[in-house]
mmCIF file of C-alpha atoms and ligand atoms in Angstrom:
data_model
loop_
_atom_site.group_PDB
_atom_site.id
_atom_site.type_symbol
_atom_site.label_atom_id
_atom_site.label_comp_id
_atom_site.label_asym_id
_atom_site.label_seq_id
_atom_site.Cartn_x
_atom_site.Cartn_y
_atom_site.Cartn_z
ATOM 1 C CA MET A 1 -116.208 127.271 104.842
ATOM 2 C CA ILE A 2 -117.714 128.815 102.564
ATOM 3 C CA SER A 3 -121.677 129.704 104.147
ATOM 4 C CA LEU A 4 -123.624 126.530 103.392
ATOM 5 C CA GLU A 5 -126.062 129.066 101.565
ATOM 6 C CA ARG A 6 -123.484 129.553 98.694
ATOM 7 C CA LEU A 7 -122.358 126.140 98.535
ATOM 8 C CA CYS A 8 -126.198 124.769 97.980
ATOM 9 C CA ARG A 9 -127.693 125.333 94.965
ATOM 10 C CA LYS A 10 -130.456 127.764 94.911
ATOM 11 C CA ASN A 11 -133.099 125.702 94.012
ATOM 12 C CA ILE A 12 -132.299 123.212 96.516
ATOM 13 C CA TRP A 13 -131.593 125.776 99.021
ATOM 14 C CA ASP A 14 -135.031 127.398 98.329
ATOM 15 C CA LEU A 15 -137.611 124.698 98.131
ATOM 16 C CA ALA A 16 -140.540 123.625 100.475
ATOM 17 C CA PRO A 17 -140.163 120.168 100.299
ATOM 18 C CA TYR A 18 -142.866 117.215 100.420
ATOM 19 C CA SER A 19 -144.800 117.454 103.392
ATOM 20 C CA SER A 20 -145.906 113.434 103.911
ATOM 21 C CA ALA A 21 -148.507 113.288 106.164
ATOM 22 C CA ARG A 22 -146.005 111.297 108.788
ATOM 23 C CA ASN A 23 -144.514 114.876 108.630
ATOM 24 C CA GLU A 24 -147.271 116.670 109.594
ATOM 25 C CA TYR A 25 -148.729 114.842 112.207
ATOM 26 C CA ALA A 26 -145.053 112.606 113.727
ATOM 27 C CA GLY A 27 -146.768 111.701 117.141
ATOM 28 C CA ARG A 28 -147.607 108.466 117.514
ATOM 29 C CA GLU A 29 -150.237 108.161 120.462
ATOM 30 C CA ALA A 30 -152.873 108.692 118.471
ATOM 31 C CA ARG A 31 -155.328 105.661 118.442
ATOM 32 C CA VAL A 32 -156.635 106.595 114.458
ATOM 33 C CA PHE A 33 -154.904 106.953 112.107
ATOM 34 C CA LEU A 34 -157.325 107.779 108.942
ATOM 35 C CA ASP A 35 -154.797 110.435 107.766
ATOM 36 C CA ALA A 36 -152.361 108.800 104.965
ATOM 37 C CA ASN A 37 -154.593 106.423 102.801
ATOM 38 C CA GLU A 38 -153.296 103.609 103.932
ATOM 39 C CA ASN A 39 -155.575 100.108 104.284
ATOM 40 C CA PRO A 40 -156.338 99.847 107.817
ATOM 41 C CA TYR A 41 -155.773 96.040 106.944
ATOM 42 C CA ASN A 42 -152.136 93.859 107.231
ATOM 43 C CA GLN A 43 -150.353 95.256 109.632
ATOM 44 C CA PRO A 44 -147.839 96.213 109.844
ATOM 45 C CA PHE A 45 -146.905 96.406 106.594
ATOM 46 C CA ASN A 46 -149.443 98.918 105.667
ATOM 47 C CA ARG A 47 -148.340 101.713 108.084
ATOM 48 C CA TYR A 48 -145.783 104.069 105.450
ATOM 49 C CA PRO A 49 -142.475 103.827 107.889
ATOM 50 C CA ASP A 50 -141.083 106.723 109.829
ATOM 51 C CA PRO A 51 -139.471 109.642 107.003
ATOM 52 C CA LEU A 52 -137.019 109.967 109.427
ATOM 53 C CA GLN A 53 -136.054 106.856 111.296
ATOM 54 C CA LEU A 54 -135.779 108.214 115.059
ATOM 55 C CA GLU A 55 -135.906 105.319 117.011
ATOM 56 C CA LEU A 56 -133.302 103.193 114.355
ATOM 57 C CA LYS A 57 -131.237 106.760 114.525
ATOM 58 C CA ALA A 58 -131.550 107.082 118.428
ATOM 59 C CA ALA A 59 -129.909 102.784 118.297
ATOM 60 C CA LEU A 60 -127.636 104.428 115.655
ATOM 61 C CA ALA A 61 -125.874 107.643 117.783
ATOM 62 C CA LYS A 62 -125.316 105.436 120.945
ATOM 63 C CA VAL A 63 -122.945 102.701 118.574
ATOM 64 C CA LYS A 64 -121.510 105.235 116.665
ATOM 65 C CA GLY A 65 -121.087 108.611 119.251
ATOM 66 C CA VAL A 66 -123.010 111.201 117.208
ATOM 67 C CA PRO A 67 -126.539 113.222 118.111
ATOM 68 C CA ALA A 68 -129.173 111.608 116.277
ATOM 69 C CA GLU A 69 -129.344 114.842 114.640
ATOM 70 C CA ASN A 70 -126.617 114.634 113.038
ATOM 71 C CA ILE A 71 -127.282 111.349 111.779
ATOM 72 C CA PHE A 72 -128.668 111.472 107.785
ATOM 73 C CA LEU A 73 -130.198 107.418 106.823
ATOM 74 C CA GLY A 74 -130.065 106.598 102.911
ATOM 75 C CA ASN A 75 -130.665 103.457 100.817
ATOM 76 C CA GLY A 76 -127.593 102.382 101.427
ATOM 77 C CA SER A 77 -123.952 104.855 101.248
ATOM 78 C CA ASP A 78 -125.110 105.304 97.411
ATOM 79 C CA GLU A 79 -128.526 107.471 97.985
ATOM 80 C CA ALA A 80 -125.313 109.468 100.659
ATOM 81 C CA ILE A 81 -123.363 109.647 97.294
ATOM 82 C CA ASP A 82 -125.916 110.894 95.351
ATOM 83 C CA LEU A 83 -127.707 113.739 97.460
ATOM 84 C CA PRO A 84 -124.681 115.895 97.958
ATOM 85 C CA TYR A 85 -124.449 115.957 94.038
ATOM 86 C CA ARG A 86 -128.014 116.719 93.966
ATOM 87 C CA CYS A 87 -127.916 119.500 96.951
ATOM 88 C CA PHE A 88 -124.603 121.451 95.836
ATOM 89 C CA CYS A 89 -123.563 120.718 92.131
ATOM 90 C CA ASN A 90 -124.676 122.773 89.260
ATOM 91 C CA PRO A 91 -124.810 120.140 86.479
ATOM 92 C CA GLY A 92 -122.894 121.547 83.792
ATOM 93 C CA LYS A 93 -121.308 124.175 85.656
ATOM 94 C CA ASP A 94 -119.278 122.758 89.272
ATOM 95 C CA ASN A 95 -117.296 120.661 89.536
ATOM 96 C CA VAL A 96 -115.287 117.836 91.815
ATOM 97 C CA VAL A 97 -112.079 116.530 93.009
ATOM 98 C CA ALA A 98 -111.407 113.113 93.922
ATOM 99 C CA ILE A 99 -108.287 110.607 94.498
ATOM 100 C CA GLU A 100 -107.673 108.150 91.675
ATOM 101 C CA PRO A 101 -108.586 105.307 92.325
ATOM 102 C CA THR A 102 -110.671 104.906 94.647
ATOM 103 C CA TYR A 103 -114.226 103.074 95.070
ATOM 104 C CA GLY A 104 -115.929 103.773 91.822
ATOM 105 C CA MET A 105 -119.684 104.998 92.334
ATOM 106 C CA TYR A 106 -118.518 108.746 93.214
ATOM 107 C CA LYS A 107 -117.909 109.152 89.309
ATOM 108 C CA VAL A 108 -121.242 107.460 88.106
ATOM 109 C CA CYS A 109 -123.026 109.593 90.983
ATOM 110 C CA ALA A 110 -120.854 112.711 88.792
ATOM 111 C CA ASP A 111 -121.963 111.412 85.533
ATOM 112 C CA ILE A 112 -125.371 110.754 86.166
ATOM 113 C CA ASN A 113 -126.086 114.960 87.792
ATOM 114 C CA ASP A 114 -123.753 115.663 85.004
ATOM 115 C CA VAL A 115 -120.978 117.338 87.317
ATOM 116 C CA GLU A 116 -117.642 116.816 86.188
ATOM 117 C CA TYR A 117 -115.032 114.412 88.361
ATOM 118 C CA ARG A 118 -111.577 115.883 88.831
ATOM 119 C CA PRO A 119 -109.668 112.465 89.508
ATOM 120 C CA VAL A 120 -106.159 112.905 91.220
ATOM 121 C CA LEU A 121 -103.707 110.316 90.887
ATOM 122 C CA LEU A 122 -102.396 108.933 94.401
ATOM 123 C CA ASP A 123 -98.673 108.040 94.324
ATOM 124 C CA ASP A 124 -96.553 104.458 94.654
ATOM 125 C CA HIS A 125 -97.843 104.129 97.512
ATOM 126 C CA TYR A 126 -101.740 104.625 97.208
ATOM 127 C CA GLN A 127 -100.904 108.111 99.156
ATOM 128 C CA PHE A 128 -102.442 111.175 98.468
ATOM 129 C CA THR A 129 -101.082 115.011 99.409
ATOM 130 C CA ALA A 130 -103.430 117.531 100.389
ATOM 131 C CA ASP A 131 -101.407 119.985 98.403
ATOM 132 C CA ARG A 132 -101.799 118.484 95.134
ATOM 133 C CA LEU A 133 -105.275 117.765 95.814
ATOM 134 C CA LEU A 134 -106.146 121.746 96.677
ATOM 135 C CA ALA A 135 -103.749 122.584 93.351
ATOM 136 C CA ALA A 136 -106.974 120.129 91.168
ATOM 137 C CA THR A 137 -109.378 122.957 92.882
ATOM 138 C CA ASP A 138 -111.181 125.992 91.617
ATOM 139 C CA ALA A 139 -114.189 128.808 91.839
ATOM 140 C CA HIS A 140 -116.582 125.746 91.174
ATOM 141 C CA THR A 141 -115.035 122.834 92.909
ATOM 142 C CA LYS A 142 -118.179 122.102 95.410
ATOM 143 C CA LEU A 143 -117.138 118.308 97.027
ATOM 144 C CA ILE A 144 -113.939 115.716 97.912
ATOM 145 C CA TRP A 145 -113.818 112.977 97.661
ATOM 146 C CA LEU A 146 -111.544 111.130 100.268
ATOM 147 C CA CYS A 147 -112.530 107.070 100.689
ATOM 148 C CA THR A 148 -110.393 105.408 103.760
ATOM 149 C CA PRO A 149 -109.192 102.700 103.877
ATOM 150 C CA ASN A 150 -109.583 103.101 99.961
ATOM 151 C CA ASN A 151 -111.388 100.937 97.946
ATOM 152 C CA PRO A 152 -109.593 99.171 96.111
ATOM 153 C CA THR A 153 -106.383 99.352 97.424
ATOM 154 C CA GLY A 154 -106.855 98.683 101.159
ATOM 155 C CA ASN A 155 -104.936 101.738 103.078
ATOM 156 C CA CYS A 156 -105.889 103.974 104.903
ATOM 157 C CA LEU A 157 -105.047 107.970 103.571
ATOM 158 C CA LYS A 158 -102.089 109.687 105.368
ATOM 159 C CA HIS A 159 -104.230 110.807 109.079
ATOM 160 C CA GLU A 160 -102.666 114.699 108.272
ATOM 161 C CA GLU A 161 -103.017 115.126 105.103
ATOM 162 C CA VAL A 162 -107.181 114.574 104.873
ATOM 163 C CA VAL A 163 -107.282 117.359 107.934
ATOM 164 C CA LYS A 164 -105.048 119.287 105.860
ATOM 165 C CA VAL A 165 -107.490 119.200 103.033
ATOM 166 C CA ILE A 166 -111.117 119.893 105.994
ATOM 167 C CA GLU A 167 -109.594 122.368 107.105
ATOM 168 C CA GLN A 168 -107.765 124.387 104.550
ATOM 169 C CA PHE A 169 -110.814 123.610 101.437
ATOM 170 C CA GLU A 170 -113.297 125.772 101.591
ATOM 171 C CA GLY A 171 -116.328 123.654 99.947
ATOM 172 C CA LEU A 172 -117.290 120.429 101.852
ATOM 173 C CA VAL A 173 -114.989 117.587 102.430
ATOM 174 C CA ILE A 174 -116.532 114.410 101.830
ATOM 175 C CA VAL A 175 -114.583 111.350 104.249
ATOM 176 C CA ASP A 176 -115.930 106.969 102.737
ATOM 177 C CA GLU A 177 -115.280 105.206 106.269
ATOM 178 C CA ALA A 178 -117.284 101.609 104.750
ATOM 179 C CA TYR A 179 -114.087 100.000 105.747
ATOM 180 C CA SER A 180 -113.113 101.821 109.341
ATOM 181 C CA ASP A 181 -115.025 99.111 111.366
ATOM 182 C CA PHE A 182 -111.607 96.525 110.246
ATOM 183 C CA SER A 183 -108.939 99.380 110.879
ATOM 184 C CA SER A 184 -106.860 100.689 114.266
ATOM 185 C CA GLN A 185 -107.450 104.666 112.748
ATOM 186 C CA PRO A 186 -109.026 106.838 114.850
ATOM 187 C CA THR A 187 -112.290 107.537 113.126
ATOM 188 C CA PHE A 188 -113.284 111.059 111.051
ATOM 189 C CA ARG A 189 -117.079 111.196 112.688
ATOM 190 C CA SER A 190 -115.219 111.984 116.378
ATOM 191 C CA VAL A 191 -114.016 115.202 114.877
ATOM 192 C CA LEU A 192 -117.685 116.523 113.466
ATOM 193 C CA SER A 193 -118.440 118.336 115.005
ATOM 194 C CA LYS A 194 -114.730 120.155 114.640
ATOM 195 C CA TYR A 195 -114.935 120.845 110.965
ATOM 196 C CA PRO A 196 -118.802 122.404 109.753
ATOM 197 C CA ASN A 197 -117.276 121.598 106.496
ATOM 198 C CA LEU A 198 -116.958 117.649 106.746
ATOM 199 C CA ILE A 199 -119.599 114.508 105.905
ATOM 200 C CA VAL A 200 -118.331 110.911 106.892
ATOM 201 C CA LEU A 201 -120.341 107.987 105.205
ATOM 202 C CA ASN A 202 -120.831 104.390 106.945
ATOM 203 C CA THR A 203 -122.464 102.133 106.079
ATOM 204 C CA MET A 204 -123.807 98.711 107.253
ATOM 205 C CA SER A 205 -122.653 97.204 103.893
ATOM 206 C CA LYS A 206 -119.530 95.550 105.507
ATOM 207 C CA ALA A 207 -118.453 94.492 108.865
ATOM 208 C CA TRP A 208 -121.836 95.283 110.081
ATOM 209 C CA GLY A 209 -122.748 91.635 107.576
ATOM 210 C CA CYS A 210 -125.900 93.148 106.452
ATOM 211 C CA ALA A 211 -125.516 94.755 102.695
ATOM 212 C CA ALA A 212 -128.888 92.718 101.797
ATOM 213 C CA ILE A 213 -131.314 95.585 103.854
ATOM 214 C CA ARG A 214 -129.275 98.615 101.953
ATOM 215 C CA LEU A 215 -128.931 100.819 104.462
ATOM 216 C CA GLY A 216 -125.635 103.758 104.778
ATOM 217 C CA MET A 217 -125.268 106.911 106.733
ATOM 218 C CA ALA A 218 -123.579 110.385 106.631
ATOM 219 C CA PHE A 219 -122.731 112.184 109.681
ATOM 220 C CA ALA A 220 -122.817 116.181 109.225
ATOM 221 C CA SER A 221 -123.863 119.601 110.257
ATOM 222 C CA GLN A 222 -127.185 120.013 111.268
ATOM 223 C CA GLU A 223 -127.901 122.374 108.222
ATOM 224 C CA ILE A 224 -126.477 119.267 106.100
ATOM 225 C CA ILE A 225 -128.613 117.348 107.529
ATOM 226 C CA GLY A 226 -131.067 118.895 107.034
ATOM 227 C CA LEU A 227 -130.500 119.537 103.572
ATOM 228 C CA PHE A 228 -130.286 115.941 102.616
ATOM 229 C CA ASN A 229 -133.677 115.072 104.106
ATOM 230 C CA LYS A 230 -135.277 118.167 101.817
ATOM 231 C CA VAL A 231 -133.998 116.453 99.032
ATOM 232 C CA LYS A 232 -135.016 112.390 99.501
ATOM 233 C CA TYR A 233 -137.551 110.452 98.788
ATOM 234 C CA PRO A 234 -139.452 110.885 102.101
ATOM 235 C CA TYR A 235 -139.976 106.554 102.650
ATOM 236 C CA ASN A 236 -136.097 106.170 101.835
ATOM 237 C CA VAL A 237 -135.782 103.363 104.230
ATOM 238 C CA ASN A 238 -137.930 100.597 104.448
ATOM 239 C CA LEU A 239 -139.874 99.030 107.434
ATOM 240 C CA LEU A 240 -137.891 96.372 107.165
ATOM 241 C CA THR A 241 -134.765 97.738 107.114
ATOM 242 C CA GLN A 242 -135.433 99.848 109.596
ATOM 243 C CA GLN A 243 -136.719 96.736 111.665
ATOM 244 C CA GLN A 244 -133.605 94.444 111.038
ATOM 245 C CA ALA A 245 -131.240 97.396 111.331
ATOM 246 C CA ILE A 246 -132.257 98.715 115.199
ATOM 247 C CA GLU A 247 -132.045 94.229 115.471
ATOM 248 C CA ALA A 248 -128.582 94.061 114.383
ATOM 249 C CA LEU A 249 -126.668 96.819 116.421
ATOM 250 C CA LYS A 250 -129.024 95.488 119.813
ATOM 251 C CA ASP A 251 -125.579 93.319 119.487
ATOM 252 C CA PRO A 252 -121.994 95.146 118.705
ATOM 253 C CA TYR A 253 -120.323 92.738 119.978
ATOM 254 C CA GLU A 254 -121.065 89.787 117.349
ATOM 255 C CA VAL A 255 -120.084 92.559 115.470
ATOM 256 C CA ASP A 256 -116.769 92.755 117.410
ATOM 257 C CA ASN A 257 -116.134 89.182 117.503
ATOM 258 C CA TRP A 258 -116.564 89.007 113.246
ATOM 259 C CA VAL A 259 -114.217 92.022 112.554
ATOM 260 C CA LYS A 260 -111.896 89.787 114.633
ATOM 261 C CA ILE A 261 -111.838 85.981 113.095
ATOM 262 C CA LEU A 262 -111.653 88.968 109.984
ATOM 263 C CA LEU A 263 -108.571 90.480 110.771
ATOM 264 C CA GLN A 264 -106.658 87.263 111.935
ATOM 265 C CA GLU A 265 -107.865 85.670 108.430
ATOM 266 C CA ARG A 266 -106.850 88.583 106.954
ATOM 267 C CA THR A 267 -102.948 88.185 108.149
ATOM 268 C CA ARG A 268 -103.214 84.551 107.427
ATOM 269 C CA MET A 269 -104.229 85.147 103.366
ATOM 270 C CA VAL A 270 -101.612 88.346 103.453
ATOM 271 C CA ASP A 271 -98.910 86.065 104.455
ATOM 272 C CA ALA A 272 -100.143 82.616 102.069
ATOM 273 C CA PHE A 273 -100.368 85.294 99.075
ATOM 274 C CA GLU A 274 -96.316 86.560 99.992
ATOM 275 C CA MET A 275 -95.592 83.067 99.905
ATOM 276 C CA LEU A 276 -97.149 81.972 96.455
ATOM 277 C CA PRO A 277 -94.792 82.223 93.553
ATOM 278 C CA ILE A 278 -97.470 83.831 91.090
ATOM 279 C CA CYS A 279 -98.083 87.700 93.705
ATOM 280 C CA THR A 280 -95.111 89.430 93.283
ATOM 281 C CA LYS A 281 -96.605 92.315 96.164
ATOM 282 C CA VAL A 282 -99.556 92.654 98.532
ATOM 283 C CA TYR A 283 -100.160 95.681 99.547
ATOM 284 C CA PRO A 284 -100.985 96.946 103.049
ATOM 285 C CA THR A 285 -104.696 96.800 104.283
ATOM 286 C CA ASP A 286 -106.415 98.484 106.940
ATOM 287 C CA ALA A 287 -109.931 96.547 105.566
ATOM 288 C CA ASN A 288 -111.657 92.995 105.551
ATOM 289 C CA PHE A 289 -110.216 92.924 101.464
ATOM 290 C CA PHE A 290 -106.414 93.272 100.410
ATOM 291 C CA LEU A 291 -105.324 94.354 96.619
ATOM 292 C CA ALA A 292 -102.467 91.371 95.470
ATOM 293 C CA LYS A 293 -100.293 92.106 92.067
ATOM 294 C CA MET A 294 -99.939 88.616 90.361
ATOM 295 C CA THR A 295 -97.523 88.005 87.555
ATOM 296 C CA ASP A 296 -101.134 87.730 85.205
ATOM 297 C CA ALA A 297 -104.090 88.770 86.800
ATOM 298 C CA PRO A 298 -106.864 88.426 84.220
ATOM 299 C CA LYS A 299 -105.502 84.605 83.465
ATOM 300 C CA ILE A 300 -105.724 83.945 87.235
ATOM 301 C CA TYR A 301 -108.972 85.090 87.514
ATOM 302 C CA ASN A 302 -109.963 82.822 84.732
ATOM 303 C CA TYR A 303 -108.476 79.792 85.861
ATOM 304 C CA LEU A 304 -110.239 80.543 90.155
ATOM 305 C CA VAL A 305 -113.830 81.138 88.030
ATOM 306 C CA ASP A 306 -113.465 77.575 86.771
ATOM 307 C CA GLN A 307 -112.951 76.793 90.061
ATOM 308 C CA GLY A 308 -115.793 78.531 90.916
ATOM 309 C CA ILE A 309 -114.361 81.314 92.695
ATOM 310 C CA ILE A 310 -114.267 84.511 92.374
ATOM 311 C CA VAL A 311 -112.644 87.527 93.005
ATOM 312 C CA ARG A 312 -111.730 91.216 91.926
ATOM 313 C CA ASN A 313 -110.237 91.604 88.976
ATOM 314 C CA ARG A 314 -108.342 95.031 88.937
ATOM 315 C CA HIS A 315 -106.288 94.692 86.217
ATOM 316 C CA ARG A 316 -107.673 97.693 84.606
ATOM 317 C CA VAL A 317 -107.553 100.181 87.394
ATOM 318 C CA GLN A 318 -105.153 102.992 87.404
ATOM 319 C CA LEU A 319 -101.944 101.591 89.059
ATOM 320 C CA CYS A 320 -103.579 98.433 89.436
ATOM 321 C CA ASN A 321 -102.101 96.804 86.609
ATOM 322 C CA ASN A 322 -102.010 93.184 87.562
ATOM 323 C CA CYS A 323 -104.025 93.449 90.666
ATOM 324 C CA LEU A 324 -106.486 91.281 92.335
ATOM 325 C CA ARG A 325 -108.357 92.530 94.762
ATOM 326 C CA ILE A 326 -109.428 90.028 97.493
ATOM 327 C CA THR A 327 -111.933 90.122 99.939
ATOM 328 C CA ILE A 328 -111.768 87.942 103.239
ATOM 329 C CA GLY A 329 -114.011 85.628 103.255
ATOM 330 C CA THR A 330 -114.671 82.569 106.269
ATOM 331 C CA LYS A 331 -111.936 80.196 107.309
ATOM 332 C CA THR A 332 -112.926 77.284 104.978
ATOM 333 C CA GLU A 333 -113.340 79.456 101.715
ATOM 334 C CA ASN A 334 -110.379 81.216 102.443
ATOM 335 C CA SER A 335 -108.322 78.089 102.640
ATOM 336 C CA GLU A 336 -110.172 77.121 99.338
ATOM 337 C CA LEU A 337 -108.946 79.848 97.677
ATOM 338 C CA ILE A 338 -105.202 79.264 98.589
ATOM 339 C CA ALA A 339 -105.491 75.623 97.630
ATOM 340 C CA ALA A 340 -106.925 76.700 94.627
ATOM 341 C CA LEU A 341 -104.193 79.385 93.614
ATOM 342 C CA ARG A 342 -101.467 76.621 94.706
ATOM 343 C CA LYS A 343 -102.411 74.311 91.646
ATOM 344 C CA PHE A 344 -102.378 76.682 89.613
HETATM 345 C C1 PLP B 1 -118.924 99.127 99.856
HETATM 346 C C2 PLP B 1 -118.364 100.521 99.727
HETATM 347 C C3 PLP B 1 -119.387 101.313 100.229
HETATM 348 C C4 PLP B 1 -121.315 100.932 100.895
HETATM 349 O O1 PLP B 1 -121.898 100.975 100.074
HETATM 350 P P1 PLP B 1 -123.606 100.713 100.223
HETATM 351 O O2 PLP B 1 -124.355 101.419 99.204
HETATM 352 O O3 PLP B 1 -124.000 101.039 101.734
HETATM 353 O O4 PLP B 1 -123.631 98.723 100.494
HETATM 354 C C5 PLP B 1 -119.344 102.894 100.915
HETATM 355 N N1 PLP B 1 -118.464 102.988 99.920
HETATM 356 C C6 PLP B 1 -116.932 102.009 99.799
HETATM 357 C C7 PLP B 1 -115.965 103.084 99.274
HETATM 358 C C8 PLP B 1 -117.092 100.939 99.544
HETATM 359 O O5 PLP B 1 -116.423 99.932 99.061
#
């Protein structure tokens, strides 16, 4: 790996971050807080939240098996996707490489930050090879984006190829595991200590059922986490989100139960789709959704909208011609979708 200092933008490496009142006095034991120009009334909302979310990170460390010092928390994964660009990519000069198709935010953030985005098309099985991805890199490639299980295809990327990218690429490799709770594949956050150039993303938005609170996380070396903390807005995760996430983390067994039901439903849905005359193929999935190739995706999509049922039309996405992406819902919702499709 190239040294982090050389990978990092110089202005960010040299940055003196904003020092908030809560940074300068981080202890909680004092009695009187007259340092932050807060209103003394309207407890507990009058106080600025912990800028480093230490209580929440301690709870996450236990559930995720990653030390708190290796965790960054953001306003959704979206913040953890944007920060690597802002920290490492010089606008108009550096580039990033990603598989295609994949999650749309990697490209949107590249465009916003004026960073060249180099998509490398997956094969017919939605797989990639490390060699082809690495061939798209050059001396200005700072980041490689991998998403496994991948969105919108649903499948896991080949583990050995991901490892090969991490081991052979000199820059940073970001593995987005937003859907890993639905997969039996080993997670990359468990090998974090082995790879200083690895960043793993997780979110509370999918298996944890907390999309509304906006909490995403990055797992990486302490040095990378330190850079993210320097660049992020001082109070990027609000008090309500921190409190609600701590509550949710108290009951991981409930999440396990949801995942179990969703996986059973996924099997039922895939089987039902395979029987539909208007479905020509269901792609293998390791996530809480699956991609189905239909005879006429736009027409079927519009028909479902008329019935009040919304799925995701991926017809215009490369390699996803005539595909609909179906999220697994409750048993009732899933049955409604199948019933509607049988009547198409
Ligand atoms: C849904 C999703 C996320 C989650 O984004 P949040 O901002 O945390 O809600 C991240 N990555 C992928 C690939 C996703 O599909």
